[in-house]
Short mmCIF file of C-alpha atoms in Angstrom, two decimals:
data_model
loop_
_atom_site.label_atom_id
_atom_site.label_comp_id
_atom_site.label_asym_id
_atom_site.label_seq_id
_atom_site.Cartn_x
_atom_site.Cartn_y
_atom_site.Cartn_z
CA UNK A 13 34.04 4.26 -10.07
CA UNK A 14 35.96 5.48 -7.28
CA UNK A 15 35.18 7.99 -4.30
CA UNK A 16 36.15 11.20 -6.57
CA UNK A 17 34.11 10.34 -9.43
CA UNK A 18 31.46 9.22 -7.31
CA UNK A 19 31.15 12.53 -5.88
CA UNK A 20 30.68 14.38 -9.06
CA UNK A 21 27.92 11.53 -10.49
CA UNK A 22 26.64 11.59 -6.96
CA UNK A 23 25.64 15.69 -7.64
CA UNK A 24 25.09 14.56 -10.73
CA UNK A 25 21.98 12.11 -10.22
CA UNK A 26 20.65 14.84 -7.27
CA UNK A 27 20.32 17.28 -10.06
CA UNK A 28 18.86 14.99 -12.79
CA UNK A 29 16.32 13.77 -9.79
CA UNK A 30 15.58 17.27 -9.03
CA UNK A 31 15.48 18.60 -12.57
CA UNK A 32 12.93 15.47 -13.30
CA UNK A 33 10.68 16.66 -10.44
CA UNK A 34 10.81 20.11 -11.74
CA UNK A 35 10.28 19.27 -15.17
CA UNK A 36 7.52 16.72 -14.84
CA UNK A 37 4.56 18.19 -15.59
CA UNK A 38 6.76 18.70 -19.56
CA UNK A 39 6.19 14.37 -19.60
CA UNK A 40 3.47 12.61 -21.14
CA UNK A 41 2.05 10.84 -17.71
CA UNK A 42 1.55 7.63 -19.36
CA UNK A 43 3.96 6.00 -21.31
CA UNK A 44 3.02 5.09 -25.00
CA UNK A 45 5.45 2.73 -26.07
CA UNK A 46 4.28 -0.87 -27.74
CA UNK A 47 5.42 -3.98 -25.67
CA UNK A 48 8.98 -5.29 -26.31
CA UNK A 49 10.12 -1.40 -27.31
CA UNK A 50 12.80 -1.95 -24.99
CA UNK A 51 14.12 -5.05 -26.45
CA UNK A 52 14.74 -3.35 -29.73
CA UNK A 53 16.97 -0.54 -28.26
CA UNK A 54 19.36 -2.44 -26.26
CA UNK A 55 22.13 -4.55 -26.76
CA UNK A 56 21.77 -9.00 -26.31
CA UNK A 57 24.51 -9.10 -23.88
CA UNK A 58 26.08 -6.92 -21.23
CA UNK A 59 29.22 -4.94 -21.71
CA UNK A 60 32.22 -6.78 -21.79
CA UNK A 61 34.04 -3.58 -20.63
CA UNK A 62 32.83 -0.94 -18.28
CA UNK A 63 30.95 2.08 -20.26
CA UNK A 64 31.52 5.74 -19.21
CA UNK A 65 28.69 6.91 -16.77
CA UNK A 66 27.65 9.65 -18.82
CA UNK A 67 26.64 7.27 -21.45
CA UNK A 68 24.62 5.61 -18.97
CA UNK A 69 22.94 8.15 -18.25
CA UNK A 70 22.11 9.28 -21.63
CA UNK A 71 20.57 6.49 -22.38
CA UNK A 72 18.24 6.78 -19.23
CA UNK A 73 16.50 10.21 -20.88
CA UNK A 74 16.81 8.48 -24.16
CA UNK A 75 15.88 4.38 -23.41
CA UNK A 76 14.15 4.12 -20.29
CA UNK A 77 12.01 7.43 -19.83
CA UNK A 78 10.03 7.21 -22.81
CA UNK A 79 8.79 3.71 -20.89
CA UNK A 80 8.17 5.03 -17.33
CA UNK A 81 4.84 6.27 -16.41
CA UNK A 82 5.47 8.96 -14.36
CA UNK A 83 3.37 8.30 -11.04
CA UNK A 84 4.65 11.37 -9.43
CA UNK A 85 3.61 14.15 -11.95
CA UNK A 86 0.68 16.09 -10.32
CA UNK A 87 -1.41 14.48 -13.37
CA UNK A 88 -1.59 11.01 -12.22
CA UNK A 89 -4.46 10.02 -10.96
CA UNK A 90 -4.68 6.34 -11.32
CA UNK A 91 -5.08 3.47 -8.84
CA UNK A 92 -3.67 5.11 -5.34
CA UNK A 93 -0.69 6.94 -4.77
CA UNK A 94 2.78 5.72 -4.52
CA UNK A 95 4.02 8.74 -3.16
CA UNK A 96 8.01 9.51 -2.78
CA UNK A 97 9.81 12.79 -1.15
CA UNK A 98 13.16 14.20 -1.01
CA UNK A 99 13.70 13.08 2.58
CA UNK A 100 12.97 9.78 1.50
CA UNK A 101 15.10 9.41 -1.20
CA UNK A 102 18.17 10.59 0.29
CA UNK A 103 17.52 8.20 3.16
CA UNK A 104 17.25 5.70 0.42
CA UNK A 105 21.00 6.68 -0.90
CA UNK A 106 21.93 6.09 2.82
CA UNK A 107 20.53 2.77 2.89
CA UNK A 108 21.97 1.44 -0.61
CA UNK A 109 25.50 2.87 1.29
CA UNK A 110 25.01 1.08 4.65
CA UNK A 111 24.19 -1.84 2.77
CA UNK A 112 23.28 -4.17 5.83
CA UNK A 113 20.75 -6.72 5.63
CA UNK A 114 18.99 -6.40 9.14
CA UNK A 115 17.82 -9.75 9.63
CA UNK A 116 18.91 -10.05 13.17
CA UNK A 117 19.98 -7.51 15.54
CA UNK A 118 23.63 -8.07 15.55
CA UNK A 119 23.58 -7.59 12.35
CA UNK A 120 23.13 -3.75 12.72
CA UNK A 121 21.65 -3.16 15.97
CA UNK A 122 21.02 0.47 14.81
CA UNK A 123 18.74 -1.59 11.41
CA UNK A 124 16.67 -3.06 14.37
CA UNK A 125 16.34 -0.32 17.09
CA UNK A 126 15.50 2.40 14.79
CA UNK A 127 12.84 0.17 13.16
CA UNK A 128 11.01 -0.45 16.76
CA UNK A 129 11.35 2.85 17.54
CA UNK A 130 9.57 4.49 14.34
CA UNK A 131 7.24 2.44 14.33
CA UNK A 132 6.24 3.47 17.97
CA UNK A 133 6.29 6.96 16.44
CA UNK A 134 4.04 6.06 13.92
CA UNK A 135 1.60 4.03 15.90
CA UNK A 136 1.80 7.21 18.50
CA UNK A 137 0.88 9.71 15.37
CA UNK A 138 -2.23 7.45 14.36
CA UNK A 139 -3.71 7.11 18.01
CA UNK A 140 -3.36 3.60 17.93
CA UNK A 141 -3.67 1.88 20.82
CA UNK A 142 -1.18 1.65 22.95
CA UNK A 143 -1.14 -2.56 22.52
CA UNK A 144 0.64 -2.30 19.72
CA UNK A 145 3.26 -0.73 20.79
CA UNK A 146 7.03 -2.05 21.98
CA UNK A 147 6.45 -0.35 25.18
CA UNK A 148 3.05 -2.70 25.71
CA UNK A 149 5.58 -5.67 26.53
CA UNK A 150 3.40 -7.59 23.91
CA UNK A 151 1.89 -5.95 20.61
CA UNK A 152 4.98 -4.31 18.42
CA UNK A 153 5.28 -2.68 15.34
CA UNK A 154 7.25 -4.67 11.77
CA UNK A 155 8.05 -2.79 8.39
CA UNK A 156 6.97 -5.27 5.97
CA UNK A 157 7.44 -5.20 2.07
CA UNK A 158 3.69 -4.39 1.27
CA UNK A 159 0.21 -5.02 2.44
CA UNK A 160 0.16 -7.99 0.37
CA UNK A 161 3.00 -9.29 2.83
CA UNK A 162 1.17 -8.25 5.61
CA UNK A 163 -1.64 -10.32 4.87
CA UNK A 164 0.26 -13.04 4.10
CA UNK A 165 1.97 -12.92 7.27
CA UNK A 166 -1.34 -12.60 9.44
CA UNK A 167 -2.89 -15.70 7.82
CA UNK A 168 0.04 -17.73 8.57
CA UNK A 169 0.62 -16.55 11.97
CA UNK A 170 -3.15 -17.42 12.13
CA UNK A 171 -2.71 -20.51 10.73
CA UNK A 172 -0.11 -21.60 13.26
CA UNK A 173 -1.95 -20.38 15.99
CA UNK A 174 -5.10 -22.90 15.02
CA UNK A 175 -2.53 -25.59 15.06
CA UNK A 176 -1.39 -25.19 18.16
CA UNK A 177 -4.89 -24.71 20.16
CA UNK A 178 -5.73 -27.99 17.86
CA UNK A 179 -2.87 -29.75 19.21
CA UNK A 180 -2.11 -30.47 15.38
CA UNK A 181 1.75 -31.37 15.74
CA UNK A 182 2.38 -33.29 12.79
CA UNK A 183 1.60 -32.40 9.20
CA UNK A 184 -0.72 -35.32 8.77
CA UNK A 185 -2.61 -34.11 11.84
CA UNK A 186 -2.02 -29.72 10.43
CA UNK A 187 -3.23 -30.71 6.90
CA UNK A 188 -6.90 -32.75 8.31
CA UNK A 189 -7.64 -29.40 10.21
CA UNK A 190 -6.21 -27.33 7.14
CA UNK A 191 -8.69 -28.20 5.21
CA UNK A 192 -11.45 -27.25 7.49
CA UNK A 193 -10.08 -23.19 8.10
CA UNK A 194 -11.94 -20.81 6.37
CA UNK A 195 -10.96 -17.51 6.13
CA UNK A 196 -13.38 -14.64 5.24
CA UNK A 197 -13.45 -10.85 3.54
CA UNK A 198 -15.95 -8.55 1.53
CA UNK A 199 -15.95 -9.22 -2.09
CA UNK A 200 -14.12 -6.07 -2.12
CA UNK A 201 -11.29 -6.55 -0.40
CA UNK A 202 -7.76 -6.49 -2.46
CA UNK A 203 -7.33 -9.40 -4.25
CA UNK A 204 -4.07 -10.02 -2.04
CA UNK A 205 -6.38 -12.10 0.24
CA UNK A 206 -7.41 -14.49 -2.42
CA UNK A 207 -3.62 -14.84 -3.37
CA UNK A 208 -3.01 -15.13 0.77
CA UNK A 209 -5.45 -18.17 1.00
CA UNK A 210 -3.79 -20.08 -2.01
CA UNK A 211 -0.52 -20.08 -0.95
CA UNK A 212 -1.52 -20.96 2.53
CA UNK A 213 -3.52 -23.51 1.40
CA UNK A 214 -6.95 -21.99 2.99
CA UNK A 215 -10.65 -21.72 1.67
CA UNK A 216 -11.57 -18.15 1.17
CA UNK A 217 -14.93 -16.43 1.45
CA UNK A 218 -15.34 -13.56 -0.46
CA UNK A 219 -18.89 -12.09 1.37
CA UNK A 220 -21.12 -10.04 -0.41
CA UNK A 221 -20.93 -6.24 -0.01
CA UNK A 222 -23.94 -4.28 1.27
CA UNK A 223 -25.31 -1.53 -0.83
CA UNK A 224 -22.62 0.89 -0.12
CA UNK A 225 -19.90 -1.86 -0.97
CA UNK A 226 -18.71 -2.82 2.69
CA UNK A 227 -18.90 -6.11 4.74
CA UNK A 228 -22.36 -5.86 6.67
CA UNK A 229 -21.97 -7.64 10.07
CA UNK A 230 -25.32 -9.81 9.86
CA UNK A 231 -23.34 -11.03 6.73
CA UNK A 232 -20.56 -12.04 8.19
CA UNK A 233 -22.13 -13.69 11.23
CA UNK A 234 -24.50 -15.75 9.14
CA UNK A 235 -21.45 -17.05 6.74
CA UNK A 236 -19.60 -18.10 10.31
CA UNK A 237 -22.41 -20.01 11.67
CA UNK A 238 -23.13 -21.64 8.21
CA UNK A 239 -19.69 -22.83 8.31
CA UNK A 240 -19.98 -24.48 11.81
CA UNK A 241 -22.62 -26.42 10.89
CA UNK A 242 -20.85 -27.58 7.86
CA UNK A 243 -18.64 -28.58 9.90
CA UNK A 244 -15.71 -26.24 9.09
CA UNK A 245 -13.71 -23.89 11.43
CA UNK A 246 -13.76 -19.91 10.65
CA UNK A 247 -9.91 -18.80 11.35
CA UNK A 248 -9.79 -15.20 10.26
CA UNK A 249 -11.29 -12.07 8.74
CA UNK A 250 -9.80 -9.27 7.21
CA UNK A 251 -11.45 -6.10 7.48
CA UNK A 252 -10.87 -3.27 4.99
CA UNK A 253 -10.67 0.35 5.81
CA UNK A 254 -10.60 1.92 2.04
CA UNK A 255 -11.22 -0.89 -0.58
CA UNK A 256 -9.00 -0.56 -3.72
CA UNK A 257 -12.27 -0.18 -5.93
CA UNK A 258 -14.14 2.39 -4.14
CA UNK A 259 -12.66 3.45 -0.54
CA UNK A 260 -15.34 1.66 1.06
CA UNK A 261 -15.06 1.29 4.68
CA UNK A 262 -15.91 -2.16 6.57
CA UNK A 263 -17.57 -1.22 9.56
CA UNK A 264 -14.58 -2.24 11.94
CA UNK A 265 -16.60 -1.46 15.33
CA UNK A 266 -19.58 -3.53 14.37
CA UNK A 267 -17.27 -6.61 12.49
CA UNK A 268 -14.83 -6.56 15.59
CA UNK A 269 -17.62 -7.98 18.30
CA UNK A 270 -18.29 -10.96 15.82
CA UNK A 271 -15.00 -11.92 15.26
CA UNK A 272 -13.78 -12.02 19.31
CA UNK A 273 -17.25 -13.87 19.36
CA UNK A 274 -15.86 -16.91 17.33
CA UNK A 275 -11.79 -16.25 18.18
CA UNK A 276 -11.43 -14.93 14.82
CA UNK A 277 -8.45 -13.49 13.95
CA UNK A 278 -8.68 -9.58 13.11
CA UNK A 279 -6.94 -8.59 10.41
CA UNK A 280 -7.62 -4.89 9.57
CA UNK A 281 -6.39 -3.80 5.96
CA UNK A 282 -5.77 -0.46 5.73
CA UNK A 283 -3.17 0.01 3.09
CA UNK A 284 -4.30 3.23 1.44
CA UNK A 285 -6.25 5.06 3.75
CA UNK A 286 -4.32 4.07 6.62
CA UNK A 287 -2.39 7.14 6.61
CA UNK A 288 -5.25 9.53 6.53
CA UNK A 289 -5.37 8.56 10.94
CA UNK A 290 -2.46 10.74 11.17
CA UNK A 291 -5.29 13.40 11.48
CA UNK A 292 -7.61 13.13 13.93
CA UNK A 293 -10.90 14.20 12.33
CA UNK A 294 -11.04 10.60 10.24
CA UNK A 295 -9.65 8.31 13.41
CA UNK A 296 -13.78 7.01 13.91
CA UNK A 297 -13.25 5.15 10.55
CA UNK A 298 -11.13 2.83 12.61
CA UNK A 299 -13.43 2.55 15.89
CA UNK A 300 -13.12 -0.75 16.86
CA UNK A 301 -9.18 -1.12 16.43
CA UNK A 302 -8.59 -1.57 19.85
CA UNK A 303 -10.12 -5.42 19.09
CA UNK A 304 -7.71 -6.15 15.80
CA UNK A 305 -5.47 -8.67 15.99
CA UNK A 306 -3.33 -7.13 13.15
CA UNK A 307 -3.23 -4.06 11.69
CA UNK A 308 -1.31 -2.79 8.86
CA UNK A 309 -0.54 0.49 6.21
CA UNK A 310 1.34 1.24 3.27
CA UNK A 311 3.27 5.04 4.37
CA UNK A 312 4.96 4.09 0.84
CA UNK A 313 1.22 5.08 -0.42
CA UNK A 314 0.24 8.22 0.95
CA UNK A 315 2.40 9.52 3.54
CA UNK A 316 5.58 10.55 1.71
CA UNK A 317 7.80 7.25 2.06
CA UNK A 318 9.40 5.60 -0.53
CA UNK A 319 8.06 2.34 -1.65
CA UNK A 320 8.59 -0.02 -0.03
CA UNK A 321 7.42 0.14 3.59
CA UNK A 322 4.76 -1.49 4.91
CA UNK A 323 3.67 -1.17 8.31
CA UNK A 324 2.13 -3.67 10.43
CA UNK A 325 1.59 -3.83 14.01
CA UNK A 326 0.55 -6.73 16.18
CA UNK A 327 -1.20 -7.12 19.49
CA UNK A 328 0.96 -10.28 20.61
CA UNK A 329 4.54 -10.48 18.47
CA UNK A 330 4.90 -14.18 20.09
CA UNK A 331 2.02 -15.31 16.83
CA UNK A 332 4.24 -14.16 14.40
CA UNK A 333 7.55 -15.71 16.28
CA UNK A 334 5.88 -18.87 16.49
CA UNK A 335 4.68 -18.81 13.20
CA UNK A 336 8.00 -17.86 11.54
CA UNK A 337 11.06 -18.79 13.78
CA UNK A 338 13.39 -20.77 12.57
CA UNK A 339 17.13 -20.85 14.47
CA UNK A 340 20.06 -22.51 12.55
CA UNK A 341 23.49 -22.50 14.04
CA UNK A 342 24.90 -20.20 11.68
CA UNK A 343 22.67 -17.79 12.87
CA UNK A 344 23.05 -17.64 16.63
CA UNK A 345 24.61 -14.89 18.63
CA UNK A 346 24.34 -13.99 22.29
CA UNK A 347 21.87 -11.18 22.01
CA UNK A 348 19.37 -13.24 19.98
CA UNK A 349 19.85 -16.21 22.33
CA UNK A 350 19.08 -14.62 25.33
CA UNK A 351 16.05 -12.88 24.24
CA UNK A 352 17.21 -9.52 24.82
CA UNK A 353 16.25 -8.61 21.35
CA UNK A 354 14.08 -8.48 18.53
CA UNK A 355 15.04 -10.24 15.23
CA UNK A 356 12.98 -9.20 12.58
CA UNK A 357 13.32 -11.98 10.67
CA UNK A 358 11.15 -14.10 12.53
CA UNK A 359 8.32 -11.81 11.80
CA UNK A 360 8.08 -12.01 8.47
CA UNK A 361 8.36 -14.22 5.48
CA UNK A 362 12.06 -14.05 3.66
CA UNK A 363 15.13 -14.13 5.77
CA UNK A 364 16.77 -10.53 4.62
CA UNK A 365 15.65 -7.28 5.27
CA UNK A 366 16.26 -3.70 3.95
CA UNK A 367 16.83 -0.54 6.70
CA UNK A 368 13.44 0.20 5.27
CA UNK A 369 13.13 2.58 9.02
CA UNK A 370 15.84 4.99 7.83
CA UNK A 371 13.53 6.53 4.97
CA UNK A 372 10.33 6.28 7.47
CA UNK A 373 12.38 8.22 10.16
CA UNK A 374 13.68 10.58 7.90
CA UNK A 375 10.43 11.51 6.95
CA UNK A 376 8.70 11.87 10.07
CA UNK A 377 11.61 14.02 11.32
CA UNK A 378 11.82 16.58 8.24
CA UNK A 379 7.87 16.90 8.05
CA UNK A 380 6.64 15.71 11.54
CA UNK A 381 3.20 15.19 12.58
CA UNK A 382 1.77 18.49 11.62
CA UNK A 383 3.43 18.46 8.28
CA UNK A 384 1.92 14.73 7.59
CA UNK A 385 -1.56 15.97 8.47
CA UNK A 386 -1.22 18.52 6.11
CA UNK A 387 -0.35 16.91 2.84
CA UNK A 388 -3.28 14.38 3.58
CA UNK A 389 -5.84 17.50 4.66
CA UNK A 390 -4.27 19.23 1.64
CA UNK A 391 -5.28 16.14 -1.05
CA UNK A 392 -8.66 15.62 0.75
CA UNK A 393 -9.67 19.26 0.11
CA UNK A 394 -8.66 18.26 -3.65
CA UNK A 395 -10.58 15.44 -3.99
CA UNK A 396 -13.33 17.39 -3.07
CA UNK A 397 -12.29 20.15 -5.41
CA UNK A 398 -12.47 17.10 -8.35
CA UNK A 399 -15.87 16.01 -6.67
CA UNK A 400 -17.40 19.79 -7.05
CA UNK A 401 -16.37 19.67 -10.84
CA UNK A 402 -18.13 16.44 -11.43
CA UNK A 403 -21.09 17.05 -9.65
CA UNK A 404 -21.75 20.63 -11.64
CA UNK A 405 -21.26 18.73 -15.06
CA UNK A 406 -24.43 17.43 -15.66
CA UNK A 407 -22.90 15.06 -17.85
CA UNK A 408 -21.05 12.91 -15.17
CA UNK A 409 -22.46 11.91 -11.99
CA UNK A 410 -20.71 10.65 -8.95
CA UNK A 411 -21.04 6.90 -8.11
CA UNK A 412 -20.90 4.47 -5.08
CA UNK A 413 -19.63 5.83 -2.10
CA UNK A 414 -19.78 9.38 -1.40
CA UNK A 415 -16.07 10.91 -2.22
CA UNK A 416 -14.16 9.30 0.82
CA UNK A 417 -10.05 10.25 1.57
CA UNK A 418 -8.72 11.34 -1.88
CA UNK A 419 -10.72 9.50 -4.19
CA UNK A 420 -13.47 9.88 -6.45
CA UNK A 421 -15.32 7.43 -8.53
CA UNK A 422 -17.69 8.77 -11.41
CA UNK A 423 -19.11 7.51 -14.66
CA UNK A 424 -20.68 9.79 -17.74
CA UNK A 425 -24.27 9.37 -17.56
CA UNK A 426 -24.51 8.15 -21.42
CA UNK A 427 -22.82 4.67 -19.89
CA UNK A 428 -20.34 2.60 -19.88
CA UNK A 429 -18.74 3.00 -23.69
CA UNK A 430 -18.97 6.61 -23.45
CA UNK A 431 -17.19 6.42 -19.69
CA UNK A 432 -14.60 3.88 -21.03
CA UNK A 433 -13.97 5.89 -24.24
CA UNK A 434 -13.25 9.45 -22.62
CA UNK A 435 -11.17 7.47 -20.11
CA UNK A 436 -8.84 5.93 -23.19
CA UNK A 437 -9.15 9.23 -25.37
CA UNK A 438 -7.94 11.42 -22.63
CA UNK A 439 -5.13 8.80 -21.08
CA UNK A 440 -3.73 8.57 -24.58
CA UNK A 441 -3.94 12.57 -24.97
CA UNK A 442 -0.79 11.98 -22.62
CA UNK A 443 -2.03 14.97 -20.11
CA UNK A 444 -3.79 12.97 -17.63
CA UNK A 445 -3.56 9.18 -16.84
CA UNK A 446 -6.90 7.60 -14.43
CA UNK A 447 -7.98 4.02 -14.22
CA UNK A 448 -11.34 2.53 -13.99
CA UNK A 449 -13.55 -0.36 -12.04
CA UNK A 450 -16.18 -2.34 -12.25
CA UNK A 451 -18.33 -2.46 -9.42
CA UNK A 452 -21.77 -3.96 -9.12
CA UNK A 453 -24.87 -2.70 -10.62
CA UNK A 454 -23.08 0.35 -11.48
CA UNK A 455 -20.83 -1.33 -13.75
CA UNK A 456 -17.94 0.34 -15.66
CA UNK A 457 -16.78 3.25 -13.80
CA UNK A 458 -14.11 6.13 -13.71
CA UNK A 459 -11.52 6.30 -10.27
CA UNK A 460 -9.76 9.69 -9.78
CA UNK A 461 -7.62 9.83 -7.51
CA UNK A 462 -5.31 12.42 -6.19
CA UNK A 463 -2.12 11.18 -6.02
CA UNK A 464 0.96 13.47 -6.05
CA UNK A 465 2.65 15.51 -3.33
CA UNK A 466 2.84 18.49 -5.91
CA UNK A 467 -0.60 18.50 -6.57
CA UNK A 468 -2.03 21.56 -6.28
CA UNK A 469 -5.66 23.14 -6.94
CA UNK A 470 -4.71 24.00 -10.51
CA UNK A 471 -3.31 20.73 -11.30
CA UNK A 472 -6.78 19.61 -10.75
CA UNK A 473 -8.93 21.79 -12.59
CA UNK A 474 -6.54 21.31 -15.33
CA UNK A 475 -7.04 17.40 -14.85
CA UNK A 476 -10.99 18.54 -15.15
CA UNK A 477 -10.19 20.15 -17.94
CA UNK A 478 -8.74 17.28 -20.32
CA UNK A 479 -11.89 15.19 -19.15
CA UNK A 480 -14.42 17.80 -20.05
CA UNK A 481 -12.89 18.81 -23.38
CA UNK A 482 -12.61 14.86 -24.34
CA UNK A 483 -16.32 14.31 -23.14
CA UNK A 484 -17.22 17.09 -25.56
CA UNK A 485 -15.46 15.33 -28.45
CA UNK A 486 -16.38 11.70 -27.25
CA UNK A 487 -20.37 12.32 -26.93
CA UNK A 488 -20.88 14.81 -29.75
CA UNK A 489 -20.15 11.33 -31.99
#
């Protein structure tokens, strides 16, 4: 493909992406196909000569859409958003053209200054404060891949951190106090954690949940002083701010105190409803941030960014250089050498790194602030809208938490089979697609949440609609 013809497949793809958009709400949300379809309709082996684009393409409407489940029609409503935009996407084409891989400055200073700078932006438009910023000399701002990287990241840079207030140089003397770290969440807190504390090679204490499904401070405190006296050493605690099951919030300002208490590590989750501090009204959900050690968001989730970008900001940037830096010769250069700049790469786990900042900056330029704090006002109010239309069904009742951001989590009041059979009847109607939980002494129940940036009001009632009119066939059985 040269330049000419990439030009003419380049409007090509624009229009078949904005055609797609257009045409969404036309798709069946969630795909249908058995496992393995895939493997039927394609070839063994790759091409030994090049095929025409067009045929390519052809086989994208005809191979590969019928298995995509379409997570930006304004009918999904399952697990959280993964929300993309138009500003984001085209940054994306930039990025694929620029092609760098930004692990140190040098390699594209622009990759690196761009990324510090957005992520000031960023911090600025959620009110964090202003330790985490570049300009704080200290705390700094990373994109990371996801949350999951995040955490894995923190516990590390924790880790490290215990070794060297230990004096634990060598690994005989790191692996004795390994084994004593303990690191500690709310049984609700993404799974990511438990994952985290395998591959570091930590215990993991997943604490029970109060009543409303949050870490209760008297909770935590009494798990950290059992530990003590067992002998073992509490390293870290991550605090969530809108679990994956139900939105619950950990109560960050009453956690923080107990965690500086025992030179815990803060780690503050906040990978979906993160983005929902762009707007000021919901910034006392994270009272207490000022105390974090780490805090991180997914904008790939809810705030109009392609996936993936992660971001993550830290109070001191030295605990994740002296966690991750490692400086071969092949890699040196003046810049980096005389500290004069950052190199991402010792702040996170793999060596390369994507321009992930173009998309973010895009973004925040074509929408700004006000335009951000819309789109999440705008899915709030329909989440409540959802909420209104389960509460006046006297069939359903809401569950858990109150609604909280853009979610709401019901169940039909004639129990779990009947909630678990309108859920399947009405995914596989192809109209709607929502997930379920399981969440204790409640049991099996229904998560809606509104995910798209086309939603709109009559999306929803129409997403009301398919669950009412399959409740009226599932419990007249």
């Amino acid at each position: 493909m040269d330049a000419n013809e990439f030009r003419r497949r380049g409007v090509d793809m624009v229009n078949y992406i904005a055609d797609y958009f257009e045409g969404i709400t036309d798709r069946n949300v969630m795909s249908n196909v058995e496992p393995g379809y895939l493997r039927k309709l394609l070839p063994d082996e790759a091409p030994v000569e090049g095929e025409d684009f067009g045929a390519i393409m052809a086989d994208v409407e005809s191979k590969i859409m019928p298995g995509v489940t379409h997570w930006q029609s304004p009918h999904f409503h399952a697990y959280y958003p993964a929300n993309t935009s138009y500003p984001g996407i085209l940054a994306d084409m930039l990025t694929g053209a620029i092609g760098c891989i930004g692990f140190s400055w040098i390699c594209s200073p622009a990759c690196t200054e761009l990324e510090t700078i957005v992520m000031d932006w960023l911090g600025k438009a959620l009110g964090l404060p202003a330790k985490f910023l570049s300009s704080s000399g200290k705390g700094s701002g990373v994109i990371q891949g996801t949350a999951s990287e995040a955490l894995m990241v923190a516990l590390l840079a924790a880790r490290a951190r215990a070794f060297v207030r230990a004096g634990a140089v060598g690994p005989e003397e790191q692996l004795e106090l390994q084994k004593k770290l303990v690191v500690y969440s709310s049984d609700q807190a993404h799974s990511s954690i438990e994952k985290g504390g395998i591959i570091a090679g930590l215990q993991w204490r997943a604490l029970r949940s109060g009543t409303n499904f949050a870490l209760e401070p008297a909770t935590l405190a009494a798990a950290l002083e059992e530990d003590r006296a067992r002998g073992l050493i509490p390293l870290f605690v991550c605090v969530t701010l809108g679990t994956t099951s139900s939105c619950a919030f950990d109560p960050l300002a009453d956690l923080a105190p107990i965690a500086k208490a025992h030179d815990l590590w803060l780690h503050v989750d906040a990978a979906y409803a993160g983005s929902c501090f762009v707007c000021p009204e919901f910034r006392h959900l994270y009272a207490g941030i000022e105390d974090a050690d780490s805090f991180n968001f997914n904008p790939h989730k809810w705030l109009l960014t392609n996936f993936d970008c992660s971001a993550m900001w830290v109070h001191d940037r030295n605990a994740l250089i002296n966690a991750f830096k490692v400086d071969p010769e092949y890699l040196k250069n003046p810049a980096s050498d005389g500290g004069l700049v950052n190199d991402y790469r010792d702040w996170q786990i793999p060596l390369g790194r994507r321009f992930r900042s173009l998309k973010l900056w895009f973004v925040m330029r074509t929408y700004g602030v006000a335009g951000l704090q819309r789109h999440i006002r705008t899915h709030v109010e329909l989440a409540e809208l959802f909420e209104h239309c389960v509460r006046d069904d006297d069939r359903f009742e809401v569950v858990g938490n109150p609604r909280q951001m853009g979610l709401v989590v019901f169940r039909a009041k004639a129990g779990d089979a009947a909630s678990k059979r309108i859920m399947d009847d009405a995914n596989n109607s192809g109209k709607i697609f929502f997930t379920h939980t399981v969440l204790r002494d409640l049991g099996f129940v229904l998560r809606f949440a509104v995910c798209a940036p086309s939603t709109t009001k009559e999306h929803i009632l129409k997403s009301w609609s398919v669950i009412s009119e399959t409740a009226d066939k599932v419990l007249a059985k």
